[in-house]
XYZ file of N, CA and C in Angstrom:
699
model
N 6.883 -6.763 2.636
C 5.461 -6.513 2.810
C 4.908 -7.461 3.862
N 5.507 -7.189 5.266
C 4.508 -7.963 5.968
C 4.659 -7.097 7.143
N 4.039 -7.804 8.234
C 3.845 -7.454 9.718
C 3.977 -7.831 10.559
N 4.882 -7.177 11.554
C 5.857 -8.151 12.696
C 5.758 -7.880 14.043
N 4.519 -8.551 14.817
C 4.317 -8.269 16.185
C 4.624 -9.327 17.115
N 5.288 -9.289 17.931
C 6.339 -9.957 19.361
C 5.146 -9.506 20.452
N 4.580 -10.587 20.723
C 3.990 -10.621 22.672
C 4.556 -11.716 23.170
N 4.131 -11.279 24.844
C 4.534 -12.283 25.184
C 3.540 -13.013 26.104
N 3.086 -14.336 26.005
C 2.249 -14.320 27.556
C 2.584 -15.300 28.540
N 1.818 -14.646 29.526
C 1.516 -15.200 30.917
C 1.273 -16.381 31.244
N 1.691 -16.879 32.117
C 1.648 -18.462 32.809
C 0.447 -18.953 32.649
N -0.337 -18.040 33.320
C -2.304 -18.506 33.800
C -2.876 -18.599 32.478
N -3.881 -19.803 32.386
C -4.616 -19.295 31.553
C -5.477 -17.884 30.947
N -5.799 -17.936 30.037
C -5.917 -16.017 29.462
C -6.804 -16.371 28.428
N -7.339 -14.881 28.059
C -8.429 -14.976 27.002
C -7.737 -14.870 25.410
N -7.857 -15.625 24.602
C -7.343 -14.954 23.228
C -6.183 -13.691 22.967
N -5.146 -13.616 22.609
C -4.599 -12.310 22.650
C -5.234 -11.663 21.045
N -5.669 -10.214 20.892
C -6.378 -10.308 20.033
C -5.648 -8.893 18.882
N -5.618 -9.276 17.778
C -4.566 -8.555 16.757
C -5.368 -8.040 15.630
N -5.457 -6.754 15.245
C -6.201 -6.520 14.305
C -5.225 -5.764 12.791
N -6.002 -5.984 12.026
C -5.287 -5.131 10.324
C -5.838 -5.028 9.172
N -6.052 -4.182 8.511
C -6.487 -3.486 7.698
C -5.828 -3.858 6.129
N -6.622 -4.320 5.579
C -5.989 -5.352 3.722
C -6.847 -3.545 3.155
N -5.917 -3.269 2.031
C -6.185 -1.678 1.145
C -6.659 -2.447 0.116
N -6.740 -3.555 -0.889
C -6.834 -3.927 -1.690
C -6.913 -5.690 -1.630
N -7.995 -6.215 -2.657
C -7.796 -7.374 -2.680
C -6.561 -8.160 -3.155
N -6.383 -9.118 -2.095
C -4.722 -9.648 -2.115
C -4.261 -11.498 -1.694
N -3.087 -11.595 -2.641
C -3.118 -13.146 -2.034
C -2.328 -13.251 -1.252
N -2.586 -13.618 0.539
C -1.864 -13.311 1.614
C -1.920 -14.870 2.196
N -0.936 -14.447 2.854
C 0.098 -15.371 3.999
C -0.318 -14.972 5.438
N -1.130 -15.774 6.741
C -1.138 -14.975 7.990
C -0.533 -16.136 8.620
N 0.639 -16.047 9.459
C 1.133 -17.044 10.214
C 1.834 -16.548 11.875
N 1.523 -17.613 12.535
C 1.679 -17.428 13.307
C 2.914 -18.715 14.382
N 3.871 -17.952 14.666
C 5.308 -18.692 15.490
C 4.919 -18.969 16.907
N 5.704 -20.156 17.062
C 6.100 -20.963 18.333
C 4.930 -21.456 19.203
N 4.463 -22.596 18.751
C 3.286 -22.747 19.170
C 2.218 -22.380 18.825
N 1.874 -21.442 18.762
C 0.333 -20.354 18.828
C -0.579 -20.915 17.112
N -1.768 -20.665 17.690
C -3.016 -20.826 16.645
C -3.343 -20.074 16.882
N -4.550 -20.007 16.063
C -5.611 -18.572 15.963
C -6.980 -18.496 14.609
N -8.153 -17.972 15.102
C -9.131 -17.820 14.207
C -8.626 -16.208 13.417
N -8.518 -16.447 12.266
C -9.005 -15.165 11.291
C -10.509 -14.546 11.000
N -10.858 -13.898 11.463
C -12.281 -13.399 11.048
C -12.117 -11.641 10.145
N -13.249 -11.540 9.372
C -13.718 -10.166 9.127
C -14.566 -9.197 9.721
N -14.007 -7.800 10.008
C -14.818 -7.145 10.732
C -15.731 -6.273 10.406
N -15.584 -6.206 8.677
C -16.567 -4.830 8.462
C -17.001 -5.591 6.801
N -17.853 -5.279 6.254
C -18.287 -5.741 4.774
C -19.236 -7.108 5.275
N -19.433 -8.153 4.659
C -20.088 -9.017 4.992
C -19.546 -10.260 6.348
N -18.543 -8.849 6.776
C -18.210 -10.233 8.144
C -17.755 -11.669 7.609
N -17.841 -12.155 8.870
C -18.068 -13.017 9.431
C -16.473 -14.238 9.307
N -16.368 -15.734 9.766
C -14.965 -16.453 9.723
C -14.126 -16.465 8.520
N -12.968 -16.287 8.529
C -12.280 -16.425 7.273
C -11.383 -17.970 7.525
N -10.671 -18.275 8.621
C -10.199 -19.433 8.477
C -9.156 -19.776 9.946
N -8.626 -20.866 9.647
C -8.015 -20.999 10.906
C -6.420 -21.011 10.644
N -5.753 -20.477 11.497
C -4.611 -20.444 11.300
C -3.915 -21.741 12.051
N -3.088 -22.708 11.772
C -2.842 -24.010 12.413
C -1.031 -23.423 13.057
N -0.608 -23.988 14.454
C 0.435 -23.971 14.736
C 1.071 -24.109 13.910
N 2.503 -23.057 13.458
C 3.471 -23.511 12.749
C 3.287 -23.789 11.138
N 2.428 -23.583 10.820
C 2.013 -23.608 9.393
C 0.955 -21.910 9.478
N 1.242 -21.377 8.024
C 0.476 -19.971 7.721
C -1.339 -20.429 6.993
N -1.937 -19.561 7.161
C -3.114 -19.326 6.400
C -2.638 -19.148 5.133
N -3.009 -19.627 4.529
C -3.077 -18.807 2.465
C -4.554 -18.723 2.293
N -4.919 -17.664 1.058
C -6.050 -17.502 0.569
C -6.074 -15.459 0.712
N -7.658 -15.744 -0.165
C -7.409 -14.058 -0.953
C -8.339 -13.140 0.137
N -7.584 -11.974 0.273
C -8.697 -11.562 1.318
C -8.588 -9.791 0.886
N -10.417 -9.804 0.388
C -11.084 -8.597 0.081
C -10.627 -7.049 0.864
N -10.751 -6.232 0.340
C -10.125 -4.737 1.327
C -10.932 -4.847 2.249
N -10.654 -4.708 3.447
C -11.402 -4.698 4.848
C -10.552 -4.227 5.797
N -11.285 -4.704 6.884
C -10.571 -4.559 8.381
C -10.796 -6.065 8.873
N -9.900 -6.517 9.487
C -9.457 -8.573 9.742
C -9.172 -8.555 11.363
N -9.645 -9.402 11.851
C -8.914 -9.779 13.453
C -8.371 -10.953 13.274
N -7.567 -11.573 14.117
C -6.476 -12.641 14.259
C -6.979 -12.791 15.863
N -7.640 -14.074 16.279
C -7.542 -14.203 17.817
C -6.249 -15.286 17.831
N -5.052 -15.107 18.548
C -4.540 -15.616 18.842
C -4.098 -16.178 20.258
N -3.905 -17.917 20.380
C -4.246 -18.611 21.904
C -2.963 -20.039 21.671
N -2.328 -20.249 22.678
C -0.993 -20.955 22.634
C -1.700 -22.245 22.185
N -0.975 -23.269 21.750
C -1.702 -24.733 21.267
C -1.452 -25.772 22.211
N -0.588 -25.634 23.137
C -0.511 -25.977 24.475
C -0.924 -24.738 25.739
N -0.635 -25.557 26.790
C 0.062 -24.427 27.863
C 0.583 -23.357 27.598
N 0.460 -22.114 28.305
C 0.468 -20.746 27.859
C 2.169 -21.143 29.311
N 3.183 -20.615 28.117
C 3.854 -20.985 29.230
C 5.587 -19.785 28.665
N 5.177 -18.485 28.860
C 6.286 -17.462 28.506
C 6.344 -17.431 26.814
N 5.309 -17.498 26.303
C 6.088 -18.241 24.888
C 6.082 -16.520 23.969
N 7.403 -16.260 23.559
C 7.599 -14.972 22.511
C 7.111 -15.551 21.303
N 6.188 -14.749 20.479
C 5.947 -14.920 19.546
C 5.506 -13.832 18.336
N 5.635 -14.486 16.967
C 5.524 -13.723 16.136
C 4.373 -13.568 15.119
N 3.478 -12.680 14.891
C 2.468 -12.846 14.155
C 2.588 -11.900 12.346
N 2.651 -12.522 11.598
C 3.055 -11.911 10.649
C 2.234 -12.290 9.408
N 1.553 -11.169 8.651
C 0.685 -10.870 7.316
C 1.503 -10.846 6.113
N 1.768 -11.422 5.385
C 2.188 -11.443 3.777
C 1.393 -10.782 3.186
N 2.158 -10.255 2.204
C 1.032 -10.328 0.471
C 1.579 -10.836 -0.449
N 1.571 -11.259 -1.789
C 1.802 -11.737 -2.731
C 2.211 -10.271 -3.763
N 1.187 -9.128 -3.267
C 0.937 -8.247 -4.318
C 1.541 -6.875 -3.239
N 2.112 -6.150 -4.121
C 2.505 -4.685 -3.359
C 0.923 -3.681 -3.100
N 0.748 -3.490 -1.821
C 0.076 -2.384 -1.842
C 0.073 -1.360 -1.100
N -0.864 -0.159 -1.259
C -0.098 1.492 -0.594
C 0.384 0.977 1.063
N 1.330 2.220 1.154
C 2.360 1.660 2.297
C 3.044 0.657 2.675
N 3.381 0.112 1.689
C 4.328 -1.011 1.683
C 5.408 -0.942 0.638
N 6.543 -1.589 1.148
C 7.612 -1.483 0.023
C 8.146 -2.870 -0.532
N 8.488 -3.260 -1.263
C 9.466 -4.431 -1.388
C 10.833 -4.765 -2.267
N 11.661 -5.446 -1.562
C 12.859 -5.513 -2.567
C 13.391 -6.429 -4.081
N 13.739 -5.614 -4.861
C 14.013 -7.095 -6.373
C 14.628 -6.851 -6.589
N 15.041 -7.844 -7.431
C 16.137 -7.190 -8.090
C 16.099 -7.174 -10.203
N 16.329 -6.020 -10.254
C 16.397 -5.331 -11.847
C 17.206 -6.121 -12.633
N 16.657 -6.503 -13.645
C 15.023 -6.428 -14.303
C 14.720 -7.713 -13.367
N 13.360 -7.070 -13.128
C 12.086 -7.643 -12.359
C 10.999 -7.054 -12.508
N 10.048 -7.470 -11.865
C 8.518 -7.067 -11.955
C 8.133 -7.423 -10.372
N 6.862 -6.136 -10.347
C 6.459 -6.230 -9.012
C 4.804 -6.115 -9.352
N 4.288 -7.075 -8.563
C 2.624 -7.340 -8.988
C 2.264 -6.417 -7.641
N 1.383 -5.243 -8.215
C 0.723 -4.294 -7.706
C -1.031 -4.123 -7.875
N -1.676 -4.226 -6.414
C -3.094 -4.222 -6.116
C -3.426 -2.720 -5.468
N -4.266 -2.537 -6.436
C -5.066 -0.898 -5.951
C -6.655 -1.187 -5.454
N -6.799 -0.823 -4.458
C -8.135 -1.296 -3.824
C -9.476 0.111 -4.151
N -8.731 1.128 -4.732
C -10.316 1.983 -4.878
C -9.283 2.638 -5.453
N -10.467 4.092 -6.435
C -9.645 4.710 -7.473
C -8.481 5.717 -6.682
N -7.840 6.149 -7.262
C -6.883 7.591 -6.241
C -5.657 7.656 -7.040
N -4.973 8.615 -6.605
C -3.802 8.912 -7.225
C -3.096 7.445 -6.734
N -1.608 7.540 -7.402
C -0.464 6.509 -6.735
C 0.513 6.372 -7.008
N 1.140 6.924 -6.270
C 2.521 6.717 -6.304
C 3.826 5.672 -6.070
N 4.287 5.378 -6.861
C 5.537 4.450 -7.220
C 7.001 5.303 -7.220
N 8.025 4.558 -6.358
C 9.064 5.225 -6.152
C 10.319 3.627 -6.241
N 10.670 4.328 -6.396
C 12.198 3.399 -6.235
C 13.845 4.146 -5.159
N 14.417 3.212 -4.577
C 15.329 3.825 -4.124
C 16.699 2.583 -4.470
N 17.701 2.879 -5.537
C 18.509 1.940 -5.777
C 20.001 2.711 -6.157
N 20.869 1.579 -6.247
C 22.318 2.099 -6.306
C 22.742 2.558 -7.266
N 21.724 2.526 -8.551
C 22.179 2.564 -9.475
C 21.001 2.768 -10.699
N 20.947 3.012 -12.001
C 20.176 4.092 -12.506
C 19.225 2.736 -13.133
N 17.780 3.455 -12.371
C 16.572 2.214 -13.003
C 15.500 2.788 -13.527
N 14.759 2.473 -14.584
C 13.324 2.978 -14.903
C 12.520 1.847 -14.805
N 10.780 2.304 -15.027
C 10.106 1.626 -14.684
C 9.127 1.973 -15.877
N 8.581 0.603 -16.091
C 6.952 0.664 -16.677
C 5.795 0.037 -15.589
N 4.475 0.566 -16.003
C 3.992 0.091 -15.172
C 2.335 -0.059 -16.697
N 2.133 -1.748 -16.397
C 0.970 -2.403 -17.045
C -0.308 -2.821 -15.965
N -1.494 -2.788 -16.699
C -2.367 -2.956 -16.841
C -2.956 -4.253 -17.078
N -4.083 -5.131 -16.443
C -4.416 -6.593 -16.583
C -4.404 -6.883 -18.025
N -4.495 -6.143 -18.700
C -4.397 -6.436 -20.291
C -2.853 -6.307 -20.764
N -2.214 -5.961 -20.033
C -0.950 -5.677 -20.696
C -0.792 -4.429 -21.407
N -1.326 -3.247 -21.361
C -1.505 -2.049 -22.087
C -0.539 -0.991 -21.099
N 0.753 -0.377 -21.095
C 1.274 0.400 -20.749
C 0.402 1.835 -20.081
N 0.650 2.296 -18.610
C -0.399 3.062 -18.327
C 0.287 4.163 -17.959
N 1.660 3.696 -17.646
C 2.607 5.240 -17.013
C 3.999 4.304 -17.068
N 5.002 5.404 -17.440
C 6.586 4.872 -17.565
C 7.387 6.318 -17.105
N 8.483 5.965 -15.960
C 9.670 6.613 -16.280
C 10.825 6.604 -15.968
N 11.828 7.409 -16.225
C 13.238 7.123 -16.236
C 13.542 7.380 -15.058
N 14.180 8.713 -14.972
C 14.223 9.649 -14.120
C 13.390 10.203 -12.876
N 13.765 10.593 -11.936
C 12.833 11.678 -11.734
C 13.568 13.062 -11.051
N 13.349 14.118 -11.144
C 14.243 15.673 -10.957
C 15.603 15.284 -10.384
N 16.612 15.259 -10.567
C 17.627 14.880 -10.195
C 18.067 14.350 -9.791
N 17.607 12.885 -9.655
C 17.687 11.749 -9.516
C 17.713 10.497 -10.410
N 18.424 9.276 -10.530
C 18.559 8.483 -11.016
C 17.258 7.258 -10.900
N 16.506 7.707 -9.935
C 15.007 6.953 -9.685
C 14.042 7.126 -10.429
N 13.144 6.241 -10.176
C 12.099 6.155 -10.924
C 10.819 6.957 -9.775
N 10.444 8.066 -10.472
C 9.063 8.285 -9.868
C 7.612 8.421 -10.919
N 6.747 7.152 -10.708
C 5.727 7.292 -11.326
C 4.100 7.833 -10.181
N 3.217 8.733 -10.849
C 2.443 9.191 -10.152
C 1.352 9.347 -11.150
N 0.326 8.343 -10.532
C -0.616 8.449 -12.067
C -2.016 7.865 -10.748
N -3.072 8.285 -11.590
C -4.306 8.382 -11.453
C -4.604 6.457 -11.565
N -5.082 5.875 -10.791
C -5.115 4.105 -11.531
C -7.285 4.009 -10.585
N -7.217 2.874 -11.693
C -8.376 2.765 -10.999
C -8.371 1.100 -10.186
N -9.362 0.743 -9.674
C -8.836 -0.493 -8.895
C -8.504 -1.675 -9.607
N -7.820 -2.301 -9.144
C -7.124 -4.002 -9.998
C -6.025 -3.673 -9.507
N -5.568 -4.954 -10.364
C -4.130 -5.551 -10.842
C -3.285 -4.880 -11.592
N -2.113 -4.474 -11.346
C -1.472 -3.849 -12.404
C 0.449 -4.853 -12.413
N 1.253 -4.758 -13.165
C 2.195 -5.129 -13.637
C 3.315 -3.829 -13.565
N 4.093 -3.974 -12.563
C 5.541 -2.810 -12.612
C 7.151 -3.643 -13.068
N 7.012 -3.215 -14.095
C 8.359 -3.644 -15.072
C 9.712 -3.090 -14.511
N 10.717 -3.202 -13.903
C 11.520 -2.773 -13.391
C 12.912 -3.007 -14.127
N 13.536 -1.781 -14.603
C 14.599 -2.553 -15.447
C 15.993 -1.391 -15.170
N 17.321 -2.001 -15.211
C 18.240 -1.263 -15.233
C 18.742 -0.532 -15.994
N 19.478 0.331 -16.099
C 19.979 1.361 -17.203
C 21.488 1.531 -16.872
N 22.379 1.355 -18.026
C 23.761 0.833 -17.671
C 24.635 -0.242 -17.351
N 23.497 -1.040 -16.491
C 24.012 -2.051 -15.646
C 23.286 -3.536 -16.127
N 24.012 -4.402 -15.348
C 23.110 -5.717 -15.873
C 22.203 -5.785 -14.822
N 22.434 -5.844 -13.654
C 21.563 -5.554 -12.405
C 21.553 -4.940 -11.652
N 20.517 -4.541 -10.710
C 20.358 -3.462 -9.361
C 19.526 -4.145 -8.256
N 19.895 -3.837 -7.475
C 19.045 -3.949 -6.291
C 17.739 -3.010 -5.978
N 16.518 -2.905 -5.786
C 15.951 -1.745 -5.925
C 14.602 -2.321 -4.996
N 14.632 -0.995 -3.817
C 13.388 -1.059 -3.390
C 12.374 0.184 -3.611
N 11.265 -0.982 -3.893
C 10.484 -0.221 -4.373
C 8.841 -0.031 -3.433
N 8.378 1.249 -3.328
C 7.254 2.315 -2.336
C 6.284 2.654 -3.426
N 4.871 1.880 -2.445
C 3.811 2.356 -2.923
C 3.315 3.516 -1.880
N 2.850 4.522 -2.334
C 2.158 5.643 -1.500
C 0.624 5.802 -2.153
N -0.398 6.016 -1.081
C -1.860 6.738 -2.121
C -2.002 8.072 -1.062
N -1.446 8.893 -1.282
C -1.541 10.242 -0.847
C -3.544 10.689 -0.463
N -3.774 11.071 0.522
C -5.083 11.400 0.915
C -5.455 12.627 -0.238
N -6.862 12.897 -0.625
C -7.244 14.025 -1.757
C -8.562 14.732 -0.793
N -8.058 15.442 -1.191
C -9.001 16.791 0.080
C -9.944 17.541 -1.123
N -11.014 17.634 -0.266
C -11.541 18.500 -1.351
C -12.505 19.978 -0.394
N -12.094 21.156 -0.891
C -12.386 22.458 0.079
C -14.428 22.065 0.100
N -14.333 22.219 1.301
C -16.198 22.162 1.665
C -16.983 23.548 0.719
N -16.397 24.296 0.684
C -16.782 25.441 0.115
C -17.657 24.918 -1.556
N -16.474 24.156 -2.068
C -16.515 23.821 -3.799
C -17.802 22.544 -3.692
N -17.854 21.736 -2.798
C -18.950 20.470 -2.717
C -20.172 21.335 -3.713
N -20.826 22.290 -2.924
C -21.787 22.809 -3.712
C -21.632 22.660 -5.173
N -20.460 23.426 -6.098
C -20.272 23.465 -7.093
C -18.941 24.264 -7.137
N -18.625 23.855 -8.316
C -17.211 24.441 -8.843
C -17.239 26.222 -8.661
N -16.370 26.943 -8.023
C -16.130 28.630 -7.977
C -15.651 28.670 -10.020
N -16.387 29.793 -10.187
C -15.923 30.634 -11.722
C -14.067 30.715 -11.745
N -13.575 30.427 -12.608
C -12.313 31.178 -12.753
C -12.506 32.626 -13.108
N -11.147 33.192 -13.311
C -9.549 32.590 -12.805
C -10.083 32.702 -10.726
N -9.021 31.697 -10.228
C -9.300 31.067 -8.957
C -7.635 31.688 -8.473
N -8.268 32.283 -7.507
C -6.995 32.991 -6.328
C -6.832 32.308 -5.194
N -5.996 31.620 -4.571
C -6.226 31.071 -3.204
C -4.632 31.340 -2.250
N -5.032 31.365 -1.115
C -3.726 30.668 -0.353
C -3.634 29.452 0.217
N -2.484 28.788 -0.233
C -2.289 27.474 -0.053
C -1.494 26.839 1.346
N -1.527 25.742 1.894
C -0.356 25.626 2.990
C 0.062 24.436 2.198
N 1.445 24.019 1.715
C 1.829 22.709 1.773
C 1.957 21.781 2.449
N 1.937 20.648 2.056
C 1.533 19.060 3.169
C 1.605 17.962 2.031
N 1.878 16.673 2.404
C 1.696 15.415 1.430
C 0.646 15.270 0.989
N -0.907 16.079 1.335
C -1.984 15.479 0.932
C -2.151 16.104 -0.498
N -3.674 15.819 -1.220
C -3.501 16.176 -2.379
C -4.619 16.869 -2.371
N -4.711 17.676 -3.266
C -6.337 19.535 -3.048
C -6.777 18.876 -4.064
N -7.788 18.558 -4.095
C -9.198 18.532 -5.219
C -9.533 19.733 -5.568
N -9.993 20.351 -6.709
C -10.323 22.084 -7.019
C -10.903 21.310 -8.483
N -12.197 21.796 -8.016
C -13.384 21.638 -9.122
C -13.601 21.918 -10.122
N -13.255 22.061 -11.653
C -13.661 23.164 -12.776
C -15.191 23.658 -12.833
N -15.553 24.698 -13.157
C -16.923 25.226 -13.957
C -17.058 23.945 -15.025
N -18.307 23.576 -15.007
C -19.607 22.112 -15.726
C -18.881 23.231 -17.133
N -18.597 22.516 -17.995
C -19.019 23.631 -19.383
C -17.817 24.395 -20.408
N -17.164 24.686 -19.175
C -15.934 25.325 -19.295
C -14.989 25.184 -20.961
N -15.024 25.781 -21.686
C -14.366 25.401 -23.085
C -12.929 26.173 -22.883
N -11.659 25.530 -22.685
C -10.411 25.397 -22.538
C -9.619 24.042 -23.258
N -8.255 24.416 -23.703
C -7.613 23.600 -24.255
C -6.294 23.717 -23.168
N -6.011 24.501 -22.684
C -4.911 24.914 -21.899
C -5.512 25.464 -20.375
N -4.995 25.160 -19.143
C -5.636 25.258 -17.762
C -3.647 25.808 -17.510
N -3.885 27.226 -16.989
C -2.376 27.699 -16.270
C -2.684 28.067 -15.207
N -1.432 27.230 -14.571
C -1.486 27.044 -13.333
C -0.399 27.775 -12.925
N -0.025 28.814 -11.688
C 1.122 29.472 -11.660
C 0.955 29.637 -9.344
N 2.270 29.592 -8.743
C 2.155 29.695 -7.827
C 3.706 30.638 -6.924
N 3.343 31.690 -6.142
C 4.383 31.932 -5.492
C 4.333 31.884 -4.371
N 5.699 31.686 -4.141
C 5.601 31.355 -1.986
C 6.319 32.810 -1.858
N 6.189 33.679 -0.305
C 6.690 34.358 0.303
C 8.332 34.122 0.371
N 8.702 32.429 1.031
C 10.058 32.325 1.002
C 11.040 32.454 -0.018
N 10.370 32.097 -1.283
C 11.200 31.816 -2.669
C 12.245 33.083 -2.488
């Protein structure tokens, strides 16, 4: 879970080289910066304004709110060819990021606004997962997923902290990396007004994103069937 950008600069003096990135969730991060180079951290959107200084050769620590962040970065000497590396930690997994453990382990996971989310694993060998809640209250678990020896969990979370229990099956240990995804949720302009009456006919195109589809306010159901055919099948 971090971020790995290589520039290089120029002999002459120069203005700031200037790096920007986007935190999904509040998180306890690492911003450091190689071979020489310093740099101011600031915020660009929410209440702004300096977050801290990054010192040659030593990282920033401290917690930084979901936003959008700049990094001005400027050599601590003479600007003199120097390759360097600018790189963001987290402490905590969040969407689009993956990281590696090893089973049994736990992976501390930050959700920055409500949405679906997806948890995946990719390992050598057969792992399930739980996944807790700041209280410790179990919120989604599983073994399997369709013919696979992985774990796929996909559950609705709202924002915080959550706890992913990672454990082997068979084995004493695994290697296992593990993918957060928050899939985009669409919702048809048509339905904004209000929910269409069932039963609901549509044609669909598939894609990673996810369809919002509204119920009728009122609606008395115990059972919602859902049924779909493609042309290719």
């Amino acid at each position: 879970s971090c971020v790995d950008i290589r520039y290089i600069l120029g002999c002459a003096p120069r203005p700031p080289d200037v790096w920007q990135f986007e935190v999904p969730a509040k998180v306890h991060a690492a911003v450091e910066l190689t071979d020489e180079m310093q740099g101011r951290l600031t915020r660009l959107d929410g209440s702004g304004g300096d977050i801290g200084f990054v010192p040659p050769g030593r990282s920033w620590k401290g917690e930084l709110e979901p936003g959008r962040y700049q990094l001005e970065a400027v050599c601590s000497r003479r600007n003199s060819r120097v390759h360097y590396q600018v790189t963001v930690h987290t402490e905590e997994l969040v969407t689009g990021l993956e990281r590696k453990i090893t089973a049994p382990g736990e992976v501390q996971i930050a959700v920055g606004r409500e949405s679906l989310v997806e948890l995946t694993s990719i390992a050598p060998a057969d792992v399930r997962a739980r996944l807790l809640d700041a209280d410790g209250h179990a919120v989604a678990e599983n073994d399997d997923r369709p013919d696979d020896w992985n774990f796929l969990l996909f559950q609705r979370l709202a924002p915080g902290r959550y706890t992913l229990r990672v454990e082997p099956v068979g084995v004493k240990t695994a290697e296992v990396r593990v993918a957060m995804r928050s899939p985009a949720e669409l919702e048809r302009t048509a339905e904004k007004a209000g929910a269409p009456p069932l039963p609901i006919r549509d044609n669909l195109q598939l894609g990673s994103d996810v369809l919002l589809r509204l119920l009728p306010v009122g609606a008395k159901a115990d059972l919602l069937l859902v049924a779909a055919r493609s042309k290719d099948s």
